[in-house]
Each structure stands twice: as C-alpha cells, then as structure tokens.
Amino acid sequence: MAAKNTITKNEMLKIIPLGGMGEIGKNMTVFEYDNEIIIVDCGMSFPEDDMYGIDAVIPDFNYVLDKNKSVNAVIITHGHEDHIGALYYLLSKREIPIYGTKLSLGLIKKKLEEKMMDKANLMRNVGAGDIIKIGNFEIEFIRNNHSIADSCSLYIKCAGIRIIHTGDFKIDYTPIDGQVIDLQKFAEIGGKGIDLLLSDSTNAENPGNSRSERIVGNTLMELFRGCKNRIIISAFASNIHRTQQIMNAAAANGRKLALSGRSMINIVKAAQELGYLNIPQDLIIDIKDVKNYKDNKIVILTTGSQGEPLSALTRMAAGEHKQISIKQGDVIIMSASPIPCNEKMIIDVVNNLFSLGAQVIYSKNTSDIHVSGHACQEELKLMISLVKPKYFIPVHGEAKMLIKHTEIAKEMGVRASNVFILQNGDIFEINKREAKADRRINVGITLVDGLGVGDVGNIVLRERRTLSQFGIFIIVATMDKNKLISGPDIISRGFVYMRESSDLICSATKLAKEIILKCEEDNIKDWVDIKSRLKDKLGSFLYEQTGRSPIILPIIMSSTTIAK
C-alpha cells in the first residue's frame, strides 16, 4: 500500500506520548494521521518505592484501544524492557502487527512465551536500512548504537512531514559487533530537510561523550586476570555485548561460566540461537555444577544489578539462593549503573554482600565496569547538527533531562519557539505551515499487581501506604435488630502492640461501644452509617492519643447470620 503524502487544509499529523515524558521508562508514543495510528515502542517501568505490591507500571492504553481508531502497527526501536515490556498487556487487548529487528522480536517472543502467549503471526522482521509502508506512514530503520544489539532510530514520513525519532542511542566508534551508527544516513536525511527531531534525553545533563563498550571489556579482562577467588558478576540480561565480553574474559582466563536468573538464561539462549552471541565451546556449565570447580575456575553471571527483590543476586545476598551461598573472599562485580528509583535497593544488596565477607566492585568504587548506552551532550549536539531539524522535542527522560536537552537544541540553532517540552498525554500537531501543542488527552498509568492489570488504583495504593506506616485497627461487633449483642472487640495489627497498650485499647473499646449505643438511641439502623461514625470518631480519638492514623475497619455481624 502506497504511503499517502498529501495534506488537507486542516489535517495535521498528531504525536502523542503515552509514556516516557518526565520519567525514566514506560516509553510509548502514538503517531496519528487521518485516524490511522502507528505506535513507537511499548515499554514498562519499575514501580516507585511506595507502590507496595506493584510489579510493574505500564502506559494507559485507552487511547489506542478506541474501536474507532485504526492501529496499524507497533514499531520497536530495540529490545529493552522500557521499550517492549508492556507489549504483552497491549496484545492481550488488541491484535497489532509488531515491526522490529531480529533480536528485538526474538526477545519479545521469549517474553510472550513466558506468559503462555503465542503471537508469532504478528511479528514482522525488519533490519537497518529497510523501509516499510504502513497506510499513511513510511518508516525507515537507521542503525544506531545502544547497550543492546540491533537497535535502530526511525525516519518517519507522513503527509509531507519528515521526522527523525532517535530511540535510545549513543555514538560508539568501536562497538563490540563492529556495527557503527549510520551517521552518514542521518546526514543524508538531514540534508533533505527534517521537520521534527525527537531525541533521547537520558544523558542530556552529562557533558562530553559517552564511552565505548570496549572499555568495559578491557577492565573485566584485567579484573579476571588478577583475581584468585570466585567471581560473581551481575549485569543487565539484555546487554548482549556486555555478556559477550564477560564470556570472552572468562574463557581467556580458564574459567567456566554459570548463568543464574531466569531472564539471563532465556536471553542468552535467544541471543545464541539468533547468532548474536559467540559462546566458546564448553564454556557454560549448569549452576548446580559450580560446587565441582575450584573458586578460581568459576564465573557466575547473574541478574540483579538493580537490586530487584526476586533477582538471583539479591537472593544470594540474603542467603536465600538455592545453589549459591556468598562466602568470604567472593568477588562481586556489579556491571551496571543504578536506575534512579532503584538506588536504595542496590545499596541494600551491596551492604548485605559486604557483610557476608565479599569484595564488591561497583560504580561507587570502580568507574570502568560500566558505560552508558545513552548519548551525552556532545553526541546530542552532533545529532542535531546532522539532522538540522526545524522543530525539536526531547524524549525519554525526567523533567530536568528534557529541559537540559532543549537548552542544547537552542544552543545548536533551533529557534526557542520551535522547541517543545511535552508531558504524557500532550497532543503535538504539525503540518508544513505550523506546529503546536495546545491540547491534551487524559492519560494515567496502569499498575500490574500479580495477575491483576489496572485493578489497583490510587485508593488501593493509598491504603497500602497507610497500612505500611500506621497499620490497621479493627472493631468487631455483633448486632441484632439494631441492638448490640456482643462486643465491640478490638484487633490491632501494625498499629500498637496490644499487650503493651491495654489502656488505649480499653478506652477505644469503651468509645466504640458508646458510638454504637448512641446510634441505637438515635434510631440509626443503616450499618453503613454506623460504620462511618465508628471510623470518624475512632480515627480522631486514635490520632489525638498517638499522633497516628491507622486504617479503621469496622466489622458488624448479624447474630442471625452467625446462628445459621
């Protein structure tokens, strides 16, 4: 189907971020023209510290689930969780073709298989340099560098508008796989005139240039060569280039490699099957066989670089891993930088490892064990100078990162009036005459809690926070025909220790009884009203006595029901 590059008088191309603006992760952007939509990326993010019980945060899909809209494709820039992690939940609601590179699709298939979903019929394999036409849109995939193989930027044409979406990127002149970012293509496209650049802002605050991944390989080789003890190294499972260098260092130093962590095992398997990992013969052993080798002959590659509660390294640090126990002299290398919301969890794991007698090498004491996969200021400037955009939108970053990136764009000659900072839900509209962002749609977030998706909202989260801070105070009473038969009895959990707070419990019990009897006197028969009075008056009383506000839960039972 040929791309429609005509433009009507009032028709404008809309770009609507549903995630990734003012935050790290959850990247998802809608491109819409003439009621046709393509989506770029569909990622998840980690829950905040106070999102108790939440496993993941994903975008609000309501806009793209509208039956009146034609959603023709999801275009994937690369295979990181913050760009593909929400696809399962979207595909559960709507069947949409997925376009991505070989590794990206391989990782997506593995993730869907873990959740017993087979959507192979929706997968469309593309490579750098390929051009696809989908309805009104024409998309060209441009090779870039990132901390995962097979990452691409996008050149999108629609209705006469030319757009570059960088995706996550950096400029690495010596990448592990030899695939250098295609700067010539960016320059060639820039020479034709680019209307809009959407560019990765993650490292916009960092001066200079990002460092090459090869630096990490050299550091690991030296660390392995000088180490006489067991090595346990954690890294992002998706960083295939890092994994390759760890394998090379292990093989060069006569060590066997064991994998720990479901995602690490699955991704290594997928990457090997697809030809992205060159694993030396007989290098990998089962984690159960580690005990059969001397410490100086073993490397364990594990998940847990972000201190995730259920990850393999976190379980090792807590003494809960089935096969591996941390012991005196173990060398732990954490080959990743902290994602901002995970810093507390990482420090807890590091402290536990130190307490067990391990030597921990991490970003605070050794700088060359990790390099970023995102462009720093000089690379961002180079991208702008090559593309020469008329309009500019920073993407993928917290507010401070987006603001800094706009300053860089203006320094590079983009007019201040042509620079836009968007929030999730803002509608950016553009045609050949103008661009504006003066409308928005209501977008929230969707919380994943176990098997529940979207059934936990702000009220439930607020209750969980209150429970974590102040506990719960339960009042149980039995009534019959509006008369108090027994109770009230008090149960406190996480609020006060009942054995040591007998005076408070007695006073609260007395007050609860008075409230119920007063309801009898006032002929208040509706249990909802009785419970409301108990919550209000007991809440005020407990706050006056303790300065705390537990959840108040009145339970009223019928004597007739009990008898049955």
Coordinates of C-alpha atoms in Angstrom, one line a residue:
M1 CA 0.0 0.0 0.0
A2 CA 1.5 3.3 -1.0
A3 CA 2.1 5.9 1.6
K4 CA -0.2 9.0 1.3
N5 CA 1.9 12.1 1.3
T6 CA -0.9 14.6 0.6
I7 CA -2.2 17.0 3.2
T8 CA -5.6 18.5 3.5
K9 CA -6.3 22.1 4.6
N10 CA -6.9 21.3 8.3
E11 CA -5.3 17.8 8.7
M12 CA -2.3 17.7 10.9
L13 CA -0.1 14.9 12.0
K14 CA -0.5 14.2 15.7
I15 CA 2.2 12.9 18.0
I16 CA 1.0 11.9 21.5
P17 CA 3.4 10.5 24.1
L18 CA 1.6 7.9 26.4
G19 CA 4.8 7.4 28.4
G20 CA 8.5 8.3 28.6
M21 CA 8.0 12.1 29.2
G22 CA 9.1 13.4 32.6
E23 CA 10.1 9.9 33.6
I24 CA 12.5 7.1 33.0
G25 CA 10.9 4.1 31.3
K26 CA 7.4 3.3 30.1
N27 CA 8.3 4.6 26.6
M28 CA 5.3 4.7 24.2
T29 CA 4.4 7.3 21.5
V30 CA 1.4 7.5 19.2
F31 CA 1.7 8.9 15.7
E32 CA -1.7 9.6 14.2
Y33 CA -2.9 10.9 10.8
D34 CA -6.3 10.7 9.2
N35 CA -7.5 8.4 12.0
E36 CA -4.6 5.9 11.4
I37 CA -2.1 5.2 14.1
I38 CA 1.3 3.7 14.4
I39 CA 2.9 3.2 17.9
V40 CA 6.6 3.6 18.6
D41 CA 7.6 1.3 21.4
C42 CA 5.5 -0.1 24.2
G43 CA 7.5 -0.3 27.5
M44 CA 7.2 -0.7 31.2
S45 CA 8.9 1.0 34.2
F46 CA 9.8 -0.1 37.7
P47 CA 7.3 0.8 40.4
E48 CA 8.2 3.6 42.8
D49 CA 9.3 2.7 46.4
D50 CA 5.8 3.5 47.8
M51 CA 3.9 1.4 45.2
Y52 CA 3.6 -1.5 47.6
G53 CA 2.9 -4.8 45.9
I54 CA 3.1 -3.5 42.4
D55 CA 5.2 -5.5 40.0
A56 CA 5.4 -3.1 37.0
V57 CA 4.0 0.2 35.7
I58 CA 2.7 0.3 32.1
P59 CA 1.1 3.0 29.9
D60 CA -2.6 3.8 29.8
F61 CA -3.8 2.1 26.6
N62 CA -7.3 3.6 26.4
Y63 CA -6.5 6.0 23.6
V64 CA -5.2 3.2 21.3
L65 CA -7.9 0.8 22.3
D66 CA -10.6 3.1 20.9
K67 CA -12.6 1.0 18.4
N68 CA -12.9 4.0 16.1
K69 CA -9.2 4.2 15.6
S70 CA -7.2 2.1 13.2
V71 CA -4.0 1.0 14.9
N72 CA -1.8 -0.4 12.1
A73 CA 1.5 -1.3 13.8
V74 CA 3.8 -1.1 16.8
I75 CA 7.3 -0.1 15.7
I76 CA 10.0 -1.3 18.1
T77 CA 13.3 0.6 18.3
H78 CA 15.1 -2.0 20.4
G79 CA 14.6 -4.8 22.9
H80 CA 14.9 -3.2 26.3
E81 CA 12.1 -3.7 28.9
D82 CA 11.3 0.0 28.9
H83 CA 10.5 -0.3 25.2
I84 CA 8.9 -3.7 24.9
G85 CA 7.9 -4.7 28.4
A86 CA 4.2 -3.7 28.1
L87 CA 3.6 -5.4 24.7
Y88 CA 2.0 -8.5 26.4
Y89 CA -0.6 -6.3 28.0
L90 CA -1.4 -4.4 24.8
L91 CA -1.6 -7.6 22.7
S92 CA -3.9 -9.1 25.3
K93 CA -6.4 -6.3 24.4
R94 CA -5.8 -5.8 20.6
E95 CA -4.0 -7.7 17.8
I96 CA -1.5 -5.4 16.2
P97 CA 1.4 -6.2 13.9
I98 CA 4.8 -5.7 15.6
Y99 CA 7.8 -4.5 13.5
G100 CA 11.3 -4.9 14.9
T101 CA 14.8 -6.2 14.3
K102 CA 15.6 -9.8 14.7
L103 CA 16.9 -9.6 18.2
S104 CA 14.1 -7.4 19.4
L105 CA 11.5 -9.8 18.0
G106 CA 13.3 -12.7 19.5
L107 CA 13.2 -11.2 23.0
I108 CA 9.6 -10.3 22.5
K109 CA 8.7 -13.8 21.6
K110 CA 10.5 -15.2 24.7
K111 CA 8.7 -12.8 26.9
L112 CA 5.3 -13.7 25.4
E113 CA 6.1 -17.4 25.7
E114 CA 6.8 -17.0 29.4
K115 CA 3.2 -15.7 29.7
M116 CA 1.9 -18.5 27.5
M117 CA 1.1 -16.2 24.6
D118 CA 2.0 -17.0 21.0
K119 CA 1.8 -14.0 18.6
A120 CA 4.3 -15.2 16.1
N121 CA 1.8 -14.4 13.4
L122 CA 2.0 -10.7 14.3
M123 CA 5.8 -10.4 14.1
R124 CA 7.3 -8.6 11.2
N125 CA 11.1 -8.8 10.9
V126 CA 13.0 -5.7 9.6
G127 CA 16.6 -4.6 9.6
A128 CA 18.6 -1.4 9.5
G129 CA 18.2 0.2 6.1
D130 CA 14.8 -1.3 5.5
I131 CA 11.8 0.9 4.5
I132 CA 8.3 -0.1 5.3
K133 CA 5.0 1.5 4.2
I134 CA 2.0 1.3 6.5
G135 CA -1.0 3.2 5.5
N136 CA -0.2 6.9 5.6
F137 CA 3.2 6.2 7.1
E138 CA 6.6 5.4 5.6
I139 CA 9.3 4.3 8.1
E140 CA 13.0 3.7 7.5
F141 CA 15.1 1.9 10.1
I142 CA 18.5 3.5 10.7
R143 CA 21.3 1.6 12.5
N144 CA 22.4 3.2 15.8
N145 CA 24.4 2.2 18.9
H146 CA 23.0 1.4 22.3
S147 CA 23.6 -1.0 25.1
I148 CA 21.8 -3.8 23.2
A149 CA 22.4 -5.1 19.7
D150 CA 20.0 -4.5 16.8
S151 CA 19.0 -1.0 18.0
C152 CA 17.6 1.4 15.4
S153 CA 16.5 5.0 15.0
L154 CA 13.4 5.8 12.8
Y155 CA 12.9 8.1 9.9
I156 CA 9.2 8.6 9.6
K157 CA 7.5 10.3 6.7
C158 CA 3.8 11.1 6.7
A159 CA 1.7 13.8 5.0
G160 CA 4.8 15.6 3.7
I161 CA 6.3 15.8 7.2
R162 CA 9.8 14.3 7.8
I163 CA 10.6 13.1 11.3
I164 CA 13.6 11.5 13.0
H165 CA 12.9 9.6 16.2
T166 CA 16.4 8.6 17.6
G167 CA 15.1 6.0 20.0
D168 CA 17.7 5.3 22.7
F169 CA 21.1 5.9 21.2
K170 CA 24.8 6.7 21.6
I171 CA 27.7 7.1 19.2
D172 CA 30.2 4.3 19.7
Y173 CA 33.0 4.3 17.1
T174 CA 34.3 0.9 18.3
P175 CA 31.2 -1.2 19.1
I176 CA 31.6 -4.8 20.0
D177 CA 29.8 -6.1 16.9
G178 CA 31.5 -3.7 14.6
Q179 CA 28.2 -2.1 13.6
V180 CA 28.8 1.7 13.9
I181 CA 25.9 4.1 14.0
D182 CA 25.0 5.2 10.5
L183 CA 25.9 8.9 10.8
Q184 CA 26.1 9.2 7.0
K185 CA 22.4 8.3 6.7
F186 CA 21.5 10.9 9.4
A187 CA 23.5 13.5 7.5
E188 CA 21.9 12.5 4.2
I189 CA 18.4 12.7 5.6
G190 CA 19.2 16.0 7.3
G191 CA 20.3 17.4 4.0
K192 CA 16.8 16.8 2.6
G193 CA 15.2 18.8 5.4
I194 CA 13.9 17.4 8.6
D195 CA 10.7 19.0 10.1
L196 CA 11.0 17.4 13.6
L197 CA 13.6 15.6 15.7
L198 CA 12.6 13.6 18.7
S199 CA 15.8 12.8 20.6
D200 CA 16.9 10.7 23.6
S201 CA 17.5 12.9 26.6
T202 CA 18.6 10.3 29.2
N203 CA 22.2 11.7 29.4
A204 CA 21.5 15.3 28.4
E205 CA 22.9 16.5 31.7
N206 CA 26.2 14.7 31.2
P207 CA 29.0 16.7 29.4
G208 CA 31.3 15.3 26.8
N209 CA 30.8 11.9 25.1
S210 CA 29.7 8.5 26.3
R211 CA 32.5 5.9 26.5
S212 CA 32.8 2.9 24.3
E213 CA 31.6 -0.5 25.5
R214 CA 35.1 -1.9 24.8
I215 CA 36.4 0.0 27.8
V216 CA 34.4 -2.4 30.0
G217 CA 35.8 -5.4 28.2
N218 CA 39.3 -4.3 28.9
T219 CA 38.5 -3.7 32.6
L220 CA 36.9 -7.1 33.0
M221 CA 39.8 -8.8 31.4
E222 CA 42.2 -7.2 33.9
L223 CA 39.9 -7.9 36.9
F224 CA 39.6 -11.6 35.9
R225 CA 43.3 -11.9 35.2
G226 CA 44.2 -10.6 38.7
C227 CA 41.5 -12.5 40.7
K228 CA 42.2 -15.7 42.5
N229 CA 38.7 -16.1 44.0
R230 CA 35.3 -16.9 42.7
I231 CA 33.8 -14.1 40.6
I232 CA 30.1 -13.3 40.5
I233 CA 29.1 -10.6 38.1
S234 CA 25.7 -9.0 37.6
A235 CA 24.6 -7.1 34.5
F236 CA 21.5 -6.3 32.5
A237 CA 20.5 -9.6 30.9
S238 CA 19.7 -7.7 27.7
N239 CA 23.1 -6.2 27.3
I240 CA 24.4 -8.8 24.8
H241 CA 27.6 -7.0 24.1
R242 CA 28.5 -7.0 27.9
T243 CA 27.6 -10.7 28.1
Q244 CA 29.9 -11.4 25.2
Q245 CA 32.8 -9.6 26.8
I246 CA 32.2 -11.4 30.1
M247 CA 32.3 -14.7 28.3
N248 CA 35.5 -13.7 26.5
A249 CA 37.2 -12.7 29.7
A250 CA 36.1 -16.0 31.4
A251 CA 37.4 -18.1 28.5
A252 CA 40.7 -16.2 28.3
N253 CA 41.3 -16.8 32.0
G254 CA 40.4 -20.5 32.0
R255 CA 37.2 -20.1 33.9
K256 CA 33.8 -21.8 33.4
L257 CA 30.7 -19.7 33.3
A258 CA 27.4 -20.5 35.0
L259 CA 24.2 -18.5 34.5
S260 CA 21.8 -17.6 37.2
G261 CA 18.4 -15.9 36.9
R262 CA 15.5 -16.7 34.5
S263 CA 15.9 -13.7 32.3
M264 CA 19.6 -14.1 32.0
I265 CA 19.3 -17.8 30.9
N266 CA 16.4 -17.0 28.5
I267 CA 18.1 -14.0 26.8
V268 CA 21.5 -15.8 26.5
K269 CA 19.7 -18.7 24.9
A270 CA 17.7 -16.5 22.5
A271 CA 20.8 -14.4 21.6
Q272 CA 22.8 -17.5 20.8
E273 CA 20.1 -19.0 18.7
L274 CA 19.8 -15.8 16.7
G275 CA 23.6 -15.5 16.2
Y276 CA 24.2 -12.5 18.4
L277 CA 26.5 -14.4 20.9
N278 CA 29.6 -16.3 20.1
I279 CA 30.0 -18.7 23.0
P280 CA 33.3 -20.6 23.3
Q281 CA 32.9 -24.3 23.3
D282 CA 32.3 -26.0 26.7
L283 CA 32.3 -22.6 28.5
I284 CA 28.9 -22.7 30.1
I285 CA 28.1 -25.1 32.9
D286 CA 24.9 -25.6 34.9
I287 CA 24.7 -23.6 38.1
K288 CA 24.3 -26.8 40.1
D289 CA 27.8 -27.9 39.0
V290 CA 29.6 -24.8 40.3
K291 CA 30.5 -26.8 43.5
N292 CA 32.6 -29.2 41.5
Y293 CA 35.1 -26.5 40.4
K294 CA 37.7 -24.5 42.3
D295 CA 36.8 -20.9 43.0
N296 CA 39.5 -19.6 40.6
K297 CA 37.9 -21.6 37.8
I298 CA 34.4 -20.1 38.1
V299 CA 32.5 -17.1 37.0
I300 CA 28.8 -16.7 37.7
L301 CA 26.8 -14.3 35.5
T302 CA 23.6 -13.3 37.2
T303 CA 20.7 -11.0 37.2
G304 CA 20.2 -8.4 40.0
S305 CA 22.3 -5.4 39.0
Q306 CA 19.3 -3.2 40.1
G307 CA 18.7 -4.9 43.4
E308 CA 15.4 -6.3 42.2
P309 CA 13.8 -8.2 45.2
L310 CA 13.4 -11.6 43.5
S311 CA 16.6 -11.4 41.4
A312 CA 19.3 -14.0 41.7
L313 CA 22.0 -11.7 43.2
T314 CA 19.5 -10.3 45.8
R315 CA 18.7 -13.8 46.9
M316 CA 22.4 -14.6 47.1
A317 CA 22.9 -11.6 49.3
A318 CA 20.0 -12.6 51.5
G319 CA 21.2 -16.2 51.8
E320 CA 18.2 -17.4 50.0
H321 CA 19.6 -18.7 46.7
K322 CA 19.3 -22.5 46.3
Q323 CA 22.6 -23.2 44.7
I324 CA 25.0 -20.3 45.6
S325 CA 26.0 -19.1 49.0
I326 CA 28.2 -16.0 49.3
K327 CA 31.4 -16.6 51.2
Q328 CA 34.4 -14.8 52.4
G329 CA 36.6 -13.7 49.5
D330 CA 34.0 -13.8 46.8
V331 CA 34.5 -11.0 44.2
I332 CA 31.1 -9.5 43.2
I333 CA 31.2 -7.2 40.2
M334 CA 28.0 -5.1 39.6
S335 CA 28.4 -4.1 36.0
A336 CA 25.6 -1.6 35.7
S337 CA 24.7 1.9 36.8
P338 CA 21.7 2.4 39.1
I339 CA 18.4 3.3 37.6
P340 CA 17.3 6.3 39.8
C341 CA 14.4 4.6 41.6
N342 CA 16.4 1.5 42.4
E343 CA 19.3 3.1 44.3
K344 CA 18.1 2.2 47.8
M345 CA 17.6 -1.5 46.8
I346 CA 21.0 -1.6 45.2
I347 CA 22.7 -0.2 48.3
D348 CA 20.9 -2.8 50.5
V349 CA 22.2 -5.6 48.3
V350 CA 25.8 -4.2 48.4
N351 CA 25.7 -3.8 52.2
N352 CA 24.5 -7.4 52.5
L353 CA 27.3 -8.7 50.3
F354 CA 29.9 -6.7 52.2
S355 CA 28.5 -8.1 55.5
L356 CA 29.0 -11.7 54.2
G357 CA 32.7 -11.0 53.5
A358 CA 32.5 -10.4 49.8
Q359 CA 34.6 -7.8 47.9
V360 CA 32.1 -5.7 46.0
I361 CA 33.2 -3.8 42.9
Y362 CA 30.5 -1.4 41.7
S363 CA 30.0 2.1 40.3
K364 CA 31.0 3.8 43.6
N365 CA 34.5 2.4 43.7
T366 CA 35.4 1.4 40.1
S367 CA 34.3 3.6 37.2
D368 CA 35.2 1.4 34.2
I369 CA 32.9 -1.6 34.9
H370 CA 30.0 0.0 33.2
V371 CA 29.4 2.5 30.4
S372 CA 26.2 4.2 29.5
G373 CA 24.2 3.3 26.4
H374 CA 22.9 6.8 26.0
A375 CA 24.4 9.8 24.2
C376 CA 26.0 12.6 26.2
Q377 CA 25.9 16.3 25.4
E378 CA 28.5 16.3 22.5
E379 CA 26.8 13.4 20.8
L380 CA 23.4 15.1 21.2
K381 CA 24.9 18.2 19.6
L382 CA 26.3 16.1 16.7
M383 CA 22.9 14.5 16.1
I384 CA 21.2 18.0 16.0
S385 CA 23.9 19.3 13.6
L386 CA 23.5 16.4 11.3
V387 CA 19.7 16.4 11.2
K388 CA 19.2 20.2 11.3
P389 CA 15.5 19.9 12.5
K390 CA 13.0 22.8 12.2
Y391 CA 11.2 21.6 15.3
F392 CA 12.6 19.7 18.3
I393 CA 11.1 17.6 21.1
P394 CA 13.3 15.9 23.8
V395 CA 12.1 12.5 24.8
H396 CA 13.0 9.7 27.2
G397 CA 13.9 11.5 30.4
E398 CA 12.9 13.2 33.6
A399 CA 11.9 16.9 33.5
K400 CA 15.5 18.1 34.3
M401 CA 16.8 16.0 31.4
L402 CA 14.2 17.2 28.9
I403 CA 14.9 20.9 30.0
K404 CA 18.6 20.5 29.6
H405 CA 18.2 18.9 26.2
T406 CA 16.1 21.9 25.0
E407 CA 18.8 24.2 26.1
I408 CA 21.3 22.2 24.0
A409 CA 18.9 22.3 21.0
K410 CA 18.6 26.1 21.2
E411 CA 22.4 26.4 21.5
M412 CA 22.6 24.4 18.3
G413 CA 20.4 26.9 16.5
V414 CA 16.9 25.6 16.9
R415 CA 14.5 28.5 17.5
A416 CA 13.2 28.7 21.0
S417 CA 9.6 28.9 19.6
N418 CA 10.2 25.7 17.8
V419 CA 11.3 23.7 20.9
F420 CA 8.5 21.8 22.7
I421 CA 8.6 20.0 26.1
L422 CA 5.7 17.6 26.2
Q423 CA 4.1 15.7 29.0
N424 CA 2.4 12.4 28.7
G425 CA -0.9 13.0 27.0
D426 CA 0.0 16.2 25.3
I427 CA -1.0 16.4 21.6
F428 CA 1.7 17.8 19.4
E429 CA 0.3 18.7 16.0
I430 CA 2.4 19.5 12.9
N431 CA 1.9 20.2 9.2
K432 CA 4.1 22.2 6.7
R433 CA 2.7 25.5 8.0
E434 CA 2.9 25.2 11.7
A435 CA 3.4 23.1 14.8
K436 CA 1.5 23.4 18.1
A437 CA 0.9 21.6 21.4
D438 CA -2.2 23.2 22.9
R439 CA -4.4 20.2 23.5
R440 CA -4.1 17.0 25.5
I441 CA -5.8 13.8 26.3
N442 CA -6.3 12.3 29.8
V443 CA -3.7 9.6 30.4
G444 CA -2.8 7.9 33.6
I445 CA -0.7 4.9 34.4
T446 CA -1.7 1.2 34.7
L447 CA -0.4 -0.8 37.6
V448 CA 0.4 -4.5 37.3
D449 CA -0.1 -6.4 40.5
G450 CA 0.4 -10.2 40.1
L451 CA -2.2 -11.3 37.6
G452 CA -4.2 -8.1 38.0
V453 CA -3.7 -5.3 35.4
G454 CA -5.3 -2.0 36.1
D455 CA -7.4 -3.1 39.1
V456 CA -5.2 -1.3 41.6
G457 CA -5.6 2.4 41.6
N458 CA -4.7 5.4 43.8
I459 CA -7.2 4.5 46.5
V460 CA -5.7 1.0 46.9
L461 CA -2.2 2.4 46.8
R462 CA -3.1 5.0 49.5
E463 CA -4.5 2.2 51.7
R464 CA -1.3 0.2 51.3
R465 CA 0.8 3.2 52.2
T466 CA -1.3 3.8 55.3
L467 CA -1.0 0.1 56.2
S468 CA 2.7 0.3 55.9
Q469 CA 3.0 3.4 58.0
F470 CA 0.3 3.1 60.7
G471 CA -1.2 -0.4 60.4
I472 CA -4.9 -1.4 60.8
F473 CA -7.3 -1.1 63.7
I474 CA -10.3 -3.4 63.5
I475 CA -13.5 -3.2 65.5
V476 CA -15.8 -6.2 65.6
A477 CA -19.4 -6.1 66.9
T478 CA -22.4 -8.3 66.7
M479 CA -25.9 -6.7 66.4
D480 CA -29.5 -8.0 66.1
K481 CA -32.4 -5.7 65.1
N482 CA -30.3 -2.6 65.7
K483 CA -29.2 -3.8 69.2
L484 CA -25.7 -4.5 70.3
I485 CA -25.5 -8.2 71.2
S486 CA -21.7 -8.7 71.8
G487 CA -18.5 -6.7 71.5
P488 CA -17.2 -4.5 70.3
D489 CA -13.8 -6.3 70.3
I490 CA -10.6 -4.6 69.1
I491 CA -7.9 -6.2 66.9
S492 CA -4.7 -4.1 66.1
R493 CA -2.1 -5.1 63.6
G494 CA 0.9 -2.9 62.8
F495 CA -0.5 0.0 64.9
V496 CA 0.2 -0.7 68.5
Y497 CA 1.3 -3.9 70.4
M498 CA -2.0 -4.8 72.2
R499 CA -0.4 -6.3 75.3
E500 CA 1.5 -3.1 76.0
S501 CA -1.3 -0.8 75.1
S502 CA -4.1 -2.1 77.3
D503 CA -5.2 1.4 78.4
L504 CA -5.5 2.6 74.8
I505 CA -7.4 -0.5 73.7
C506 CA -9.8 -0.3 76.7
S507 CA -10.5 3.4 76.0
A508 CA -11.1 2.7 72.3
T509 CA -13.4 -0.2 73.1
K510 CA -15.4 1.9 75.5
L511 CA -15.7 4.7 72.9
A512 CA -16.7 2.2 70.2
K513 CA -19.5 0.9 72.4
E514 CA -20.7 4.4 73.2
I515 CA -20.9 5.2 69.5
I516 CA -22.9 2.1 68.7
L517 CA -25.3 2.7 71.7
K518 CA -25.7 6.3 70.6
C519 CA -26.7 5.0 67.1
E520 CA -29.3 2.8 68.8
E521 CA -30.6 5.8 70.7
D522 CA -30.8 7.9 67.6
N523 CA -32.5 5.0 65.7
I524 CA -29.7 4.8 63.1
K525 CA -30.2 1.4 61.6
D526 CA -28.1 1.6 58.4
W527 CA -24.9 -0.3 59.1
V528 CA -23.1 1.9 56.6
D529 CA -23.9 5.0 58.8
I530 CA -22.8 3.1 61.9
K531 CA -19.5 2.1 60.4
S532 CA -18.9 5.7 59.2
R533 CA -19.4 7.1 62.7
L534 CA -17.1 4.5 64.1
K535 CA -14.4 5.3 61.6
D536 CA -14.6 9.1 62.0
K537 CA -14.8 9.2 65.8
L538 CA -12.3 6.4 66.5
G539 CA -9.9 7.9 63.9
S540 CA -10.0 11.2 65.6
F541 CA -9.5 9.6 69.1
L542 CA -6.6 7.4 68.0
Y543 CA -4.8 10.4 66.3
E544 CA -5.3 12.5 69.5
Q545 CA -3.8 9.7 71.6
T546 CA -1.0 8.5 69.4
G547 CA -0.4 11.0 66.5
R548 CA -1.0 8.1 64.1
S549 CA -3.8 7.4 61.6
P550 CA -4.3 3.7 61.1
I551 CA -6.8 2.3 58.7
I552 CA -10.0 1.9 60.7
L553 CA -12.0 -1.2 59.7
P554 CA -15.4 -1.7 61.5
I555 CA -16.9 -5.1 61.1
I556 CA -20.6 -5.5 62.1
M557 CA -22.1 -9.0 62.1
S558 CA -25.7 -10.1 62.4
S559 CA -26.5 -12.6 65.2
T560 CA -29.0 -14.2 62.8
T561 CA -26.2 -14.9 60.3
I562 CA -23.9 -16.3 63.0
A563 CA -26.6 -18.6 64.3
K564 CA -27.1 -20.1 60.8

